[in-house]
Coordinates of C-alpha atoms and ligand atoms in Angstrom, one line a residue:
X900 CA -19.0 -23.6 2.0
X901 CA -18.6 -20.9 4.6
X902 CA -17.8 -23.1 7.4
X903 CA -14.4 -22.7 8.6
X904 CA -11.7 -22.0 10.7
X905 CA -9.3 -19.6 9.5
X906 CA -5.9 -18.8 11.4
X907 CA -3.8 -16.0 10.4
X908 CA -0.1 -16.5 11.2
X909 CA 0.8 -12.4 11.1
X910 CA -2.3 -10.6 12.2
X911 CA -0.5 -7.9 12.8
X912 CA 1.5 -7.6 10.0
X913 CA 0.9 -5.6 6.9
X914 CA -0.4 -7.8 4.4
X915 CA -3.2 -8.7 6.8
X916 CA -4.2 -5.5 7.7
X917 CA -4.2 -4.0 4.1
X918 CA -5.3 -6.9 1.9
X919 CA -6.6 -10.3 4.1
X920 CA -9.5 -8.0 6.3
X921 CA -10.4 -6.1 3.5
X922 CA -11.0 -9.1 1.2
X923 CA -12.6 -11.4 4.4
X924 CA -15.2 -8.9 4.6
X925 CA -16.1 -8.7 1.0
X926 CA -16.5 -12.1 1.3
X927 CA -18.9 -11.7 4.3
X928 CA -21.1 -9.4 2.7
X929 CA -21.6 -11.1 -0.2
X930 CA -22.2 -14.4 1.7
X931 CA -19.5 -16.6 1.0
X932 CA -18.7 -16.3 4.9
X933 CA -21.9 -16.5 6.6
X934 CA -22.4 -16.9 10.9
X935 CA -20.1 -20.2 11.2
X936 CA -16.7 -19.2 10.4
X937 CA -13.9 -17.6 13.4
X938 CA -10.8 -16.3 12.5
X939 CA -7.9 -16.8 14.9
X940 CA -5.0 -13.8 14.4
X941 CA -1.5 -14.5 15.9
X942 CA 1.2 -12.8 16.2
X943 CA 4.6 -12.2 18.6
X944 CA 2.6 -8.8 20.3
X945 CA -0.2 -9.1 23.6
X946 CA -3.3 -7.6 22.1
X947 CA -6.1 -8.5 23.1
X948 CA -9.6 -9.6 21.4
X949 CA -11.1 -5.8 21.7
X950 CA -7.8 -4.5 20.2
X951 CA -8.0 -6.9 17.5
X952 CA -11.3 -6.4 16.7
X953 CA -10.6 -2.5 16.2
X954 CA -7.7 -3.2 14.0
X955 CA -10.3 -5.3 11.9
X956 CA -12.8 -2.6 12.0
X957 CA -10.3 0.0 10.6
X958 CA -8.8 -2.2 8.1
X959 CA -12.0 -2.3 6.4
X960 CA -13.4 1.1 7.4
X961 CA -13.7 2.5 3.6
X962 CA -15.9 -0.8 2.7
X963 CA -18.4 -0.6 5.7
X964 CA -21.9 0.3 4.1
X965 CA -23.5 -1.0 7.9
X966 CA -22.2 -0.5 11.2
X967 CA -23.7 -3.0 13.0
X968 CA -23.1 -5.4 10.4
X969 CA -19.2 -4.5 10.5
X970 CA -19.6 -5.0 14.0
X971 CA -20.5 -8.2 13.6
X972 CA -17.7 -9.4 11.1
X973 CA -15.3 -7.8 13.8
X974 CA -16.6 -10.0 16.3
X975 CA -15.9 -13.2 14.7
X976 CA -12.3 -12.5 15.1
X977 CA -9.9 -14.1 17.9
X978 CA -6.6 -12.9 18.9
X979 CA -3.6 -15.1 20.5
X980 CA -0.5 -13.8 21.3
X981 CA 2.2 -16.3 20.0
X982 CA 5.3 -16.8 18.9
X983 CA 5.8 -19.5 16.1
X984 CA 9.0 -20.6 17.6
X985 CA 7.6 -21.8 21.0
X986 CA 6.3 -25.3 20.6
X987 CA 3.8 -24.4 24.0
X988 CA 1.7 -21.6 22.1
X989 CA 0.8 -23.9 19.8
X990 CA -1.0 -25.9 22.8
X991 CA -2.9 -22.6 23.4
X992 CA -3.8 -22.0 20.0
X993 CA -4.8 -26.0 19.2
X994 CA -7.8 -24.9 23.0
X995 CA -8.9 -22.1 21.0
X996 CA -9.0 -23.8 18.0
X997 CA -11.0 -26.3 19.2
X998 CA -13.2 -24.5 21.3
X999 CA -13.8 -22.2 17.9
X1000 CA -14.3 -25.0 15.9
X1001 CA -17.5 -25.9 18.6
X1002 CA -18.7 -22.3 18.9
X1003 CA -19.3 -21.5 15.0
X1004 CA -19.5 -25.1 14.0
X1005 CA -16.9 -25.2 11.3
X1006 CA -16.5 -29.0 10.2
X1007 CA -13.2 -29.4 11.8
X1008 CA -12.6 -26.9 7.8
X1009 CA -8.8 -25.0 8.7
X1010 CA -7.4 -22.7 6.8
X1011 CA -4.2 -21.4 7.8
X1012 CA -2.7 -18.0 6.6
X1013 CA 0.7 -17.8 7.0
X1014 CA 1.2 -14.0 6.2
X1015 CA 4.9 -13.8 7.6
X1016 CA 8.6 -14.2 6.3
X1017 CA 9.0 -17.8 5.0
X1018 CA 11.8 -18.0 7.2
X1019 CA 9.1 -19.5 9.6
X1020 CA 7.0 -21.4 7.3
X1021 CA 8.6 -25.1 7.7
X1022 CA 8.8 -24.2 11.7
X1023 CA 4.6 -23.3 11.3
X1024 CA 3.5 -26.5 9.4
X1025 CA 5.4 -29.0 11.2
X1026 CA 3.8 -27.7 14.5
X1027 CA 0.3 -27.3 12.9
X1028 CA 0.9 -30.8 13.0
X1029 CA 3.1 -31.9 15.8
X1030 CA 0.6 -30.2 18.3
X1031 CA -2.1 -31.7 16.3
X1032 CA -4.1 -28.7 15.4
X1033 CA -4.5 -30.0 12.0
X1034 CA -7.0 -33.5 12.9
X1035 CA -7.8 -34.6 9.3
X1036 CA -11.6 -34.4 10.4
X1037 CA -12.3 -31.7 8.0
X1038 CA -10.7 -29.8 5.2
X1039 CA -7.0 -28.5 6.1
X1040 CA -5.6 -26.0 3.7
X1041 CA -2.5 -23.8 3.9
X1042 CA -2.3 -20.7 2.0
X1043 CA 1.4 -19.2 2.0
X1044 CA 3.0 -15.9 0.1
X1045 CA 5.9 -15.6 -2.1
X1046 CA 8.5 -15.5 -2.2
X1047 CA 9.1 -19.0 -2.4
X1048 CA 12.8 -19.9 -2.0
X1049 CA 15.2 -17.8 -3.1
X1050 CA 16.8 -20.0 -5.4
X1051 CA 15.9 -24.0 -6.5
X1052 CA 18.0 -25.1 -3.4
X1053 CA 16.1 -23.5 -0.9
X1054 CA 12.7 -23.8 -2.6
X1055 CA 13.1 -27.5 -2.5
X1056 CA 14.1 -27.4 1.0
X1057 CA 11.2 -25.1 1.8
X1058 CA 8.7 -27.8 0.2
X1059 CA 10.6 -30.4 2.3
X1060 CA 9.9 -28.7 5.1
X1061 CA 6.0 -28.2 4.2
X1062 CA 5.3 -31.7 2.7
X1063 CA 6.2 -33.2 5.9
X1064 CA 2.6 -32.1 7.1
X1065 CA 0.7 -30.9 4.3
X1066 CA 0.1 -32.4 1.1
X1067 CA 0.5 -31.0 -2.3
X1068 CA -3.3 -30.3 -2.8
X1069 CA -3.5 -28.7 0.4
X1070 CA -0.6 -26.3 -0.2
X1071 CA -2.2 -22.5 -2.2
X1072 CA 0.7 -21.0 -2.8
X1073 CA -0.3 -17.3 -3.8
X1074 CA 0.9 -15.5 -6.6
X1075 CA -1.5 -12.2 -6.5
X1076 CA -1.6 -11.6 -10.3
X1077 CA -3.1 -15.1 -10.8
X1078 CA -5.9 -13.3 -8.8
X1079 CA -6.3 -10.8 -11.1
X1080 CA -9.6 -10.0 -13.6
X1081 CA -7.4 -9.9 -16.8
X1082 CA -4.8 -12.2 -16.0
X1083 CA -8.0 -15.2 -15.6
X1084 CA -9.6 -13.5 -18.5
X1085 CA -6.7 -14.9 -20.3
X1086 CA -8.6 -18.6 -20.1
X1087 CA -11.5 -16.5 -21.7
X1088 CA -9.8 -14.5 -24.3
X1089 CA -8.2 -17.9 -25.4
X1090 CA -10.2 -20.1 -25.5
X1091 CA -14.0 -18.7 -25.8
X1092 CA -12.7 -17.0 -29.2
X1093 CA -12.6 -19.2 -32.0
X1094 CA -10.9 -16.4 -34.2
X1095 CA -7.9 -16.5 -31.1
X1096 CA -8.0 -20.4 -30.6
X1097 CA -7.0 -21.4 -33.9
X1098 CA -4.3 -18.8 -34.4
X1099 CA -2.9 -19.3 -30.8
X1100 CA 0.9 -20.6 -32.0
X1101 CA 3.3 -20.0 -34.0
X1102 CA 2.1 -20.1 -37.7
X1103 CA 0.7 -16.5 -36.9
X1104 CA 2.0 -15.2 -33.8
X1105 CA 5.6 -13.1 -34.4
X1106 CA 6.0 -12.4 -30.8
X1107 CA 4.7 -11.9 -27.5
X1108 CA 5.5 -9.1 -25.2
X1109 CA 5.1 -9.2 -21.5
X1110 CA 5.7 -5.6 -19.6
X1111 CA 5.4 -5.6 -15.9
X1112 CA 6.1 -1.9 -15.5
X1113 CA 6.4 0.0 -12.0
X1114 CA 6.9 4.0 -11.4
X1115 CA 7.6 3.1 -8.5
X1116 CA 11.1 2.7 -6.8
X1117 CA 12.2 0.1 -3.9
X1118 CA 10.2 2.6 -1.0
X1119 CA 10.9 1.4 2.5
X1120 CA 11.5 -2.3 0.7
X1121 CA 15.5 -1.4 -0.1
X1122 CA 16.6 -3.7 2.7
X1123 CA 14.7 -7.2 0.9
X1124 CA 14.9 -5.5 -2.5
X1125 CA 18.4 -5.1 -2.6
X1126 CA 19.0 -9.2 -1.3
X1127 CA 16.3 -10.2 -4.4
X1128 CA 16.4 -7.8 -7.6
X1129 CA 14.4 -7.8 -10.0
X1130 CA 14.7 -11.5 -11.5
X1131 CA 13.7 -12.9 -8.5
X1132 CA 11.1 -10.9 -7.0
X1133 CA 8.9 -10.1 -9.9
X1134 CA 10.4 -12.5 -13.3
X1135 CA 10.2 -16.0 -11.6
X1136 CA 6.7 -15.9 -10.5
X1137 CA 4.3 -13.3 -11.8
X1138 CA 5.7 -13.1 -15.7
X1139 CA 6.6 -16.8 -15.7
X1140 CA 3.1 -17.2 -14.9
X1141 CA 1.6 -15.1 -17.0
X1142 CA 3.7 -16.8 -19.8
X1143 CA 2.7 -20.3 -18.8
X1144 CA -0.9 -18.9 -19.2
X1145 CA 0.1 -17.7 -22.8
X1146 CA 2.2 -20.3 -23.8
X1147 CA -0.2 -23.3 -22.8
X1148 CA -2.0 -25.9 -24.7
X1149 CA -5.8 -26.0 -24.3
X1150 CA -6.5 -28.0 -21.4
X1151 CA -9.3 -30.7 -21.3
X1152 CA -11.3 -28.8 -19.2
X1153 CA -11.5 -25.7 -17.0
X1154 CA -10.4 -27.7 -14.1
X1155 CA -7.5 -27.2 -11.7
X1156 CA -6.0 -30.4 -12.3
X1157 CA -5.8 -30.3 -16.2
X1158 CA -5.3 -26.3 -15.8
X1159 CA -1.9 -26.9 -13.7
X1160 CA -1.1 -29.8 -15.9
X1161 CA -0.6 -27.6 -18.5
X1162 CA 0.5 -25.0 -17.0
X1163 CA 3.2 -27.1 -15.7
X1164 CA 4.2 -28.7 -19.0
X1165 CA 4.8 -25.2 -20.8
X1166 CA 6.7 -24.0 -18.0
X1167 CA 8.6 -27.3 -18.7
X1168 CA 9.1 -26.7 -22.2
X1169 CA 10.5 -23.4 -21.7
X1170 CA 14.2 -23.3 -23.3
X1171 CA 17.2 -23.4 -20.3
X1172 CA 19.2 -20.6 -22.3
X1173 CA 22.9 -21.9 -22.2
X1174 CA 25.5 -19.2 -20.8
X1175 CA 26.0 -17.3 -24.1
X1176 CA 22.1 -17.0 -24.4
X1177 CA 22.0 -15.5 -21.3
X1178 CA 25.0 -13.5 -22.2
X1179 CA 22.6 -12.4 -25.6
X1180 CA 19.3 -12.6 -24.4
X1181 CA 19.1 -11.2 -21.1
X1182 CA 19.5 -7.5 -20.3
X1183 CA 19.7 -6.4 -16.3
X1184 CA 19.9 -2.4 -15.5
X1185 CA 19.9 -0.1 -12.4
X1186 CA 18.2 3.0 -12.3
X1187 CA 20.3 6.0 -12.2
X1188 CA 19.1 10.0 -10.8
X1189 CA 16.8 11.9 -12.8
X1190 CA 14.2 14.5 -13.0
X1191 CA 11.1 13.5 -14.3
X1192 CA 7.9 14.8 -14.3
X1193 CA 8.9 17.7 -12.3
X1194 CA 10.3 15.2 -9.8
X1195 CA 13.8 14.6 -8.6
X1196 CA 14.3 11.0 -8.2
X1197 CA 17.8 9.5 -6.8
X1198 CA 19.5 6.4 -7.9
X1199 CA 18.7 3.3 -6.6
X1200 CA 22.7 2.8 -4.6
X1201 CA 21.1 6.2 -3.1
X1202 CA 17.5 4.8 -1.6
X1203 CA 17.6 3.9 2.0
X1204 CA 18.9 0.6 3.3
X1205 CA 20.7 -0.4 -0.1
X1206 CA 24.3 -1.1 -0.1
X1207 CA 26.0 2.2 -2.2
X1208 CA 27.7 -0.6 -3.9
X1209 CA 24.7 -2.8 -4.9
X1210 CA 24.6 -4.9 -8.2
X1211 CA 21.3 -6.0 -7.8
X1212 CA 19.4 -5.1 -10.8
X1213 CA 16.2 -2.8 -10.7
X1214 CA 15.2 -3.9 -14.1
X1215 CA 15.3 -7.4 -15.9
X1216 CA 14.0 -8.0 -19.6
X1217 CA 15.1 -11.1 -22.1
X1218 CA 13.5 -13.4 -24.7
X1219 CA 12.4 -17.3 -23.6
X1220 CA 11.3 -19.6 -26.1
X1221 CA 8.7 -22.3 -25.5
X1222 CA 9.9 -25.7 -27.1
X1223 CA 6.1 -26.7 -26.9
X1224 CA 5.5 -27.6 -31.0
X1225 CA 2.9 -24.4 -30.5
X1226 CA 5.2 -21.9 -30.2
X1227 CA 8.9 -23.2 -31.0
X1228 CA 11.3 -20.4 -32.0
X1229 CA 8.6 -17.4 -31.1
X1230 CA 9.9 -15.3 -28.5
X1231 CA 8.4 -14.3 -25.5
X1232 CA 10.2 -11.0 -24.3
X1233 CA 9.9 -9.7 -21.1
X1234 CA 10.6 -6.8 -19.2
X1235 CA 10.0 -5.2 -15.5
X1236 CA 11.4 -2.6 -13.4
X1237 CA 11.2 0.2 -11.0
X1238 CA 11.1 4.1 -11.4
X1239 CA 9.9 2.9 -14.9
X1240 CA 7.8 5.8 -17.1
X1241 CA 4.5 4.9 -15.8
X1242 CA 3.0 2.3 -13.6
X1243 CA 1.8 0.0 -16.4
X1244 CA 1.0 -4.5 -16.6
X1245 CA -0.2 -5.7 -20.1
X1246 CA 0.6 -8.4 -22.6
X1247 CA 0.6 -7.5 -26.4
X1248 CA 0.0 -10.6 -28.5
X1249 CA 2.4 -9.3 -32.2
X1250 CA 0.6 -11.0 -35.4
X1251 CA 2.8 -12.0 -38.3
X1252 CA 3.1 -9.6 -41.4
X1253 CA 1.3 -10.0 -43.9
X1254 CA 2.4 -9.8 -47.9
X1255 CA 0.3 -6.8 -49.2
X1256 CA -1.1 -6.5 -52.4
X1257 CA -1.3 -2.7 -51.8
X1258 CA 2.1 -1.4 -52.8
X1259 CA 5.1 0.0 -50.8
X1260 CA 3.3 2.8 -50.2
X1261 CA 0.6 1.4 -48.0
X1262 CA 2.3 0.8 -44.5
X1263 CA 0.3 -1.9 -42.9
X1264 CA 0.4 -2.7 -39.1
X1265 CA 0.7 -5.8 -37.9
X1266 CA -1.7 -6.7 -35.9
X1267 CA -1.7 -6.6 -32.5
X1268 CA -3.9 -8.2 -29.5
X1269 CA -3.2 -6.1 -26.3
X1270 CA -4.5 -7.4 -22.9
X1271 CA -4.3 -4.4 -20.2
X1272 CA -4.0 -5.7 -16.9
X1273 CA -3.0 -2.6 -14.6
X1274 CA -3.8 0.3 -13.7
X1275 CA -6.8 0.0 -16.2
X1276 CA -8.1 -3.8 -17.1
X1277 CA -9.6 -4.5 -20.8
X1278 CA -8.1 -5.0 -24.2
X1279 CA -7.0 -3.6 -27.9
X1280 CA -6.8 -5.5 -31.2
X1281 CA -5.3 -3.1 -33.1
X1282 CA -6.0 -3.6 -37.6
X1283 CA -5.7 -1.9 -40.6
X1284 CA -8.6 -0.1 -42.4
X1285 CA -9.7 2.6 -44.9
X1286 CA -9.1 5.7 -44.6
X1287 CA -12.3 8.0 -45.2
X1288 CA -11.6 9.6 -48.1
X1289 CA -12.0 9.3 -52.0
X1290 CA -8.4 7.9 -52.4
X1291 CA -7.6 4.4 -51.0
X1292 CA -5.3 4.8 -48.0
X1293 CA -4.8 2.4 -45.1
X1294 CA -4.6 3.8 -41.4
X1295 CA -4.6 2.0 -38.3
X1296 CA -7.7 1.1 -36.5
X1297 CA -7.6 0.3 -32.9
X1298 CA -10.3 -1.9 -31.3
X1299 CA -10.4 -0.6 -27.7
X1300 CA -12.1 -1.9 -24.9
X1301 CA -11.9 -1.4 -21.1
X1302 CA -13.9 -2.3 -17.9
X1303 CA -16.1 0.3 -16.8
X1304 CA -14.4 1.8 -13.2
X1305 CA -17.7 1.6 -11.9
X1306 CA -18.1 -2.2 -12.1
X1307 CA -14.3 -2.5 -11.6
X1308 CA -15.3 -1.2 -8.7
X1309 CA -17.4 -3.9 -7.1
X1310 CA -15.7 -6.5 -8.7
X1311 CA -14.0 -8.6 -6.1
X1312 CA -10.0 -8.3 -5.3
X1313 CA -7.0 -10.1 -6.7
X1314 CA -7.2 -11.7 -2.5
X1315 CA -10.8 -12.0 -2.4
X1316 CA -10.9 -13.9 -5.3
X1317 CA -8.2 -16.2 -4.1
X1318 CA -9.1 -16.7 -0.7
X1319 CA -12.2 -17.6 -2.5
X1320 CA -10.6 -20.2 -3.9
X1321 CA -9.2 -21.7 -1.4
X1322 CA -12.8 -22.2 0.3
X1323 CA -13.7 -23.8 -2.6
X1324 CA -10.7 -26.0 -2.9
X1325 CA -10.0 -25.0 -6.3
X1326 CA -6.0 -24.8 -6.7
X1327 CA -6.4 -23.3 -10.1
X1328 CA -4.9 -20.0 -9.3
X1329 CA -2.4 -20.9 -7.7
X1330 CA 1.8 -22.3 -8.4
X1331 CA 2.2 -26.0 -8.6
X1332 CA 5.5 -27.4 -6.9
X1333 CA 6.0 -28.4 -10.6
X1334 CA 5.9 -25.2 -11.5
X1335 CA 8.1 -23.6 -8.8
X1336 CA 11.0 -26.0 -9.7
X1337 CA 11.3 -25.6 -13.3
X1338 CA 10.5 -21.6 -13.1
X1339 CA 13.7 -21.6 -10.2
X1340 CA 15.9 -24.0 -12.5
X1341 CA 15.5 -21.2 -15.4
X1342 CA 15.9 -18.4 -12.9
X1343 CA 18.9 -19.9 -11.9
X1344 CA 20.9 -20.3 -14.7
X1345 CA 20.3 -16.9 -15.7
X1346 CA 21.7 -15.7 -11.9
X1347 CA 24.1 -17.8 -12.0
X1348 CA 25.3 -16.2 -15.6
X1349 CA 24.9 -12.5 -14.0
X1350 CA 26.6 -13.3 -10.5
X1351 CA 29.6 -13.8 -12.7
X1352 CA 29.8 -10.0 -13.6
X1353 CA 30.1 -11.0 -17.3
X1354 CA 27.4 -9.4 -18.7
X1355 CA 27.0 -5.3 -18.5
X1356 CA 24.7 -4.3 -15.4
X1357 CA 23.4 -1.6 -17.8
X1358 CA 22.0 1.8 -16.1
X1359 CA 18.8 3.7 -16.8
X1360 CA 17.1 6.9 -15.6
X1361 CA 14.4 7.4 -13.1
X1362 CA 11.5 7.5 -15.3
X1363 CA 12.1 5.6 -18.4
X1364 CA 11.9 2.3 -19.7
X1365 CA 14.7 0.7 -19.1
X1366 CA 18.3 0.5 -20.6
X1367 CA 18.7 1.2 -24.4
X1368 CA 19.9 -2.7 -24.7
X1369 CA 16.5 -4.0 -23.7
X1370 CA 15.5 -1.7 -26.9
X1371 CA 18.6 -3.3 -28.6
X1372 CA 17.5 -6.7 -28.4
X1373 CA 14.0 -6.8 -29.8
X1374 CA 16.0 -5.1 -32.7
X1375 CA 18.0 -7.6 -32.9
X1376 CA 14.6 -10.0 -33.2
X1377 CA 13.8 -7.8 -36.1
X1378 CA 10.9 -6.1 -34.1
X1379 CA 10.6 -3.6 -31.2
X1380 CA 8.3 -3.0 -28.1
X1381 CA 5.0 -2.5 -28.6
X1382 CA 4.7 0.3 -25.7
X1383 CA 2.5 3.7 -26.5
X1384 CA 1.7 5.1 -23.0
X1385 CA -1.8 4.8 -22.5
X1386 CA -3.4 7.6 -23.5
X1387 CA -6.6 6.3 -23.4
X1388 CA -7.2 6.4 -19.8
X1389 CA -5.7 9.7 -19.5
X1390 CA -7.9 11.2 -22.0
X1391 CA -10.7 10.4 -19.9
X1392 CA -9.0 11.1 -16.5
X1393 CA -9.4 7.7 -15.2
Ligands
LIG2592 P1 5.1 -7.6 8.2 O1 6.5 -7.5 8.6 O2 4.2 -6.4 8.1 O3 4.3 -8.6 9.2 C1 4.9 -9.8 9.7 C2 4.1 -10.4 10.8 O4 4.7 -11.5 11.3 C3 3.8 -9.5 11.9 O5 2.4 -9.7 12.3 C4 4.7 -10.0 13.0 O6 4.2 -9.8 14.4 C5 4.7 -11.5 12.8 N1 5.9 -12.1 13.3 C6 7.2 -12.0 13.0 N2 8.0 -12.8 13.8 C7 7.1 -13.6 14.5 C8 7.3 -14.6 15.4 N3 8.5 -15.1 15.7 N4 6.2 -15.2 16.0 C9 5.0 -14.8 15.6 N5 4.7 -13.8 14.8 C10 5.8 -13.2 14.2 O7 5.1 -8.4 6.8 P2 4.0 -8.4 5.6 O8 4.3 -7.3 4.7 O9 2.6 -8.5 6.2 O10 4.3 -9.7 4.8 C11 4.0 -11.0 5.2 C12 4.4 -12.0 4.1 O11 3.7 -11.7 3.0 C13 5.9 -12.0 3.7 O12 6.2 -13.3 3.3 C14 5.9 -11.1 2.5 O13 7.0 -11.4 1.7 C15 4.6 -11.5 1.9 N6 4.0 -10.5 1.0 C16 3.5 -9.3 1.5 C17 2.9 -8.4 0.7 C18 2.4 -7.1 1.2 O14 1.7 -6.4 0.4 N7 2.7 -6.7 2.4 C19 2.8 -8.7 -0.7 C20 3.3 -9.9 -1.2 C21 3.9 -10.8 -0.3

């Protein structure tokens, strides 16, 4: 499997550096990549090989266990200086390519990274092919990063401009979280447990809550931040996916082609709210100045490179419903934001109620299936049980379960895993075209709603969860969010 070609559009750039060496190595040492793959970095600035391999080296300093064997990785790395808009570097890089392809006897196998703005993407492929680097000798894939398009308009041009050399099947386009331990042990959760499977819809399930919280506020990311929000840069792929996974009948088998096809058909079936659903359903909010855990945290028209003006909204939450027969009329609520009360990803899974046969006095929970994604991974069933005692009382008994840090640990990154993937040819993990347009047509309607100004941009403080409305319309569902910070990691100063 490890022979191959790989050619990193954005060597220099940040993502490589932090996430693509890191993860290449892991897969070195554990012998995915063995002696016949090359990597080829470009970017617009002259280093050359030595200074490449250093920036290698330190990128995955805190993993190196052997020198020499570090050493080694660094050295199948090649650098050429090139700028994607100059049709004659591509005749450079197609020599090196080829004389790389020879050297580590890689199959003709390509992958290409293209780790840069999207802006360039179209420009990228339709040279890879143009100049003929791509040959159709061996495998040819092309891994790309969100975000894709910026609306359905330009995402459709975008795949224009891609499909004209690369095919569907050979297009990974990368959503991290899809990469993520809890997010694939969805598939497991779902369909290993019999008790889960036959429940999964909407005869038992009340609601499902999806919280995609960040402490975090726009950083040095105000410039892009402020031209995306909050809708865009984290509801449209990473929650609609992580709904499609929720939402989705069982597929045939655990195979990327009836995966995506059902991915794709309960993205479909998700409900285009009309504009007075948006106006009901959606909730968008700024954060506003506060002090918070001893902190002093300004408002987001305060962070660097927003516009003092901005309406782009720092927090997005709202109810979809799945027209799938499964889950018709149960909503899936969402939120996510920045400067939010703690840095927190999980799913909670609401059972129906229950009528009791214990009396009003006997408050029984519903029950409640959490799956904890970040920063710890594991998950909760939370059910009702005796109290000790000689009277008959119920209390609340939570089922709790989380990955031991130790083997979280070694267990391999959301990129590693991904890359992995790719090698393997397995498109599982990754966003269908399919998917792309019918997650952009929903997104849409709902921008197109907000751009009006018709509906309240609501604000929040630094450091809590969000505007009172997003509280408001669970309420209004006749439940409310399922969110206890997570004591349980704190209590044992993980
Ligand atoms: P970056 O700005 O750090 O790096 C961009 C790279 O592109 C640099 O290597 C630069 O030299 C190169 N480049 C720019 N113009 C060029 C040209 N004309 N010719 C050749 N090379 C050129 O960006 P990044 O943070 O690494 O992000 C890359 C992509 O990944 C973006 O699409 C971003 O949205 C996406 N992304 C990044 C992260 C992350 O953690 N950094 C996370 C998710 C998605």
């Amino acid at each position: 499997m490890s022979k191959v070609l790989i050619t990193i559009f954005g060597a220099t750039g940040d993502l490589a550096k932090r996430k693509l060496y890191p993860s290449l190595y892991r897969l070195y040492k554990s012998g995915v990549l063995e002696e016949d793959f090359a990597v080829i970095g470009t970017a617009r600035r002259p280093w050359t090989k030595e200074m490449y391999e250093d920036v290698v080296h330190e990128s995955i300093s805190s993993l190196i266990e052997n020198e020499e064997d570090a050493k080694t990785f660094a050295s199948h790395f090649y650098y050429q200086a090139h700028d994607v808009n100059d049709s004659e570097h591509y005749e450079t890089l197609r020599e090196l390519s080829n004389e790389l392809g020879e050297k580590y006897d890689t199959d003709h196998n390509k992958v290409f990274f293209l780790a840069m703005a999207p802006e360039f993407f179209g420009t990228i492929a339709s040279h890879l092919k143009s100049e003929h680097i791509t040959d159709g000798k061996g495998y040819e894939r092309l891994i790309i990063e969100k975000p894709f398009g910026t609306s359905l308009a330009t995402a459709e041009k975008l795949n224009d401009d891609l499909s004209k050399a690369f095919s569907e099947d050979q297009i990974y386009r990368i959503d991290h979280y899809l990469g993520k331990e809890m997010i694939q042990n969805i598939f497991a959760i779902r369909f290993t447990n019999f008790v889960f499977e036959k429940i999964w819809n909407r005869d038992f399930i009340d609601n499902i809550q999806i919280t995609f919280a960040e402490s975090i506020g726009v950083e040095d990311r105000g410039g892009y931040y402020d031209h995306s929000g909050a809708l865009k840069d984290m509801v449209q792929n990473h929650i609609l996916q992580v709904l499609s996974l929720l939402a989705m009948d069982k597929p045939k088998t655990y195979h990327s082609k009836d995966i995506l096809a059902e991915k794709i058909k309960a993205l479909q079936s998700i409900k285009i709210p009309t504009t007075e659903e948006v106006k009901e359903d959606f909730v968008r909010g700024q954060y506003v100045e506060n002090d918070f855990n001893g902190q002093h945290f300004v408002s987001y028209r305060d962070e660097s490179q927003v516009d003092p003006e901005s309406t782009t909204e720092t927090f997005a939450s709202g109810a979809f419903f799945v027209n799938n027969g499964r889950f018709n009329d149960v909503p899936f609520f969402f939120r996510t934001g920045k400067r939010m009360t703690e840095k927190g990803t999980r799913i909670n899974i609401i059972f129906k109620k229950e009528d009791s046969i214990f009396g009003p006095d006997q408050k029984l929970q519903q029950n409640v299936l959490t799956i904890y994604i970040q920063p710890t991974e594991g998950f909760s069933f939370l059910m009702n049980g005796k109290e000790v005692g000689k009277d008959f009382n119920i209390g609340e008994i939570k089922l709790d379960f989380r990955h031991d840090a130790a083997i979280l640990g070694n267990s391999p990154e959301a990129y590693e895993k991904l890359i992995y993937d790719v090698l393997k040819g397995d498109g599982s993990n990754f966003t269908h075209w399919d998917e792309l347009k019918a997650s952009w047509t929903l997104i849409d309607k709902i921008v197109d709603v907000w751009s009006k100004n018709e509906v309240p941009l609501y604000d929040y403080k630094a450091g809590t969860m969000g505007p009172k409305a997003s509280f408001d319309l669970l309420e209004k569902y006749d439940t409310e969010w399922n969110w206890t910070p997570d004591e349980w990691y704190k209590e044992r100063n993980l």
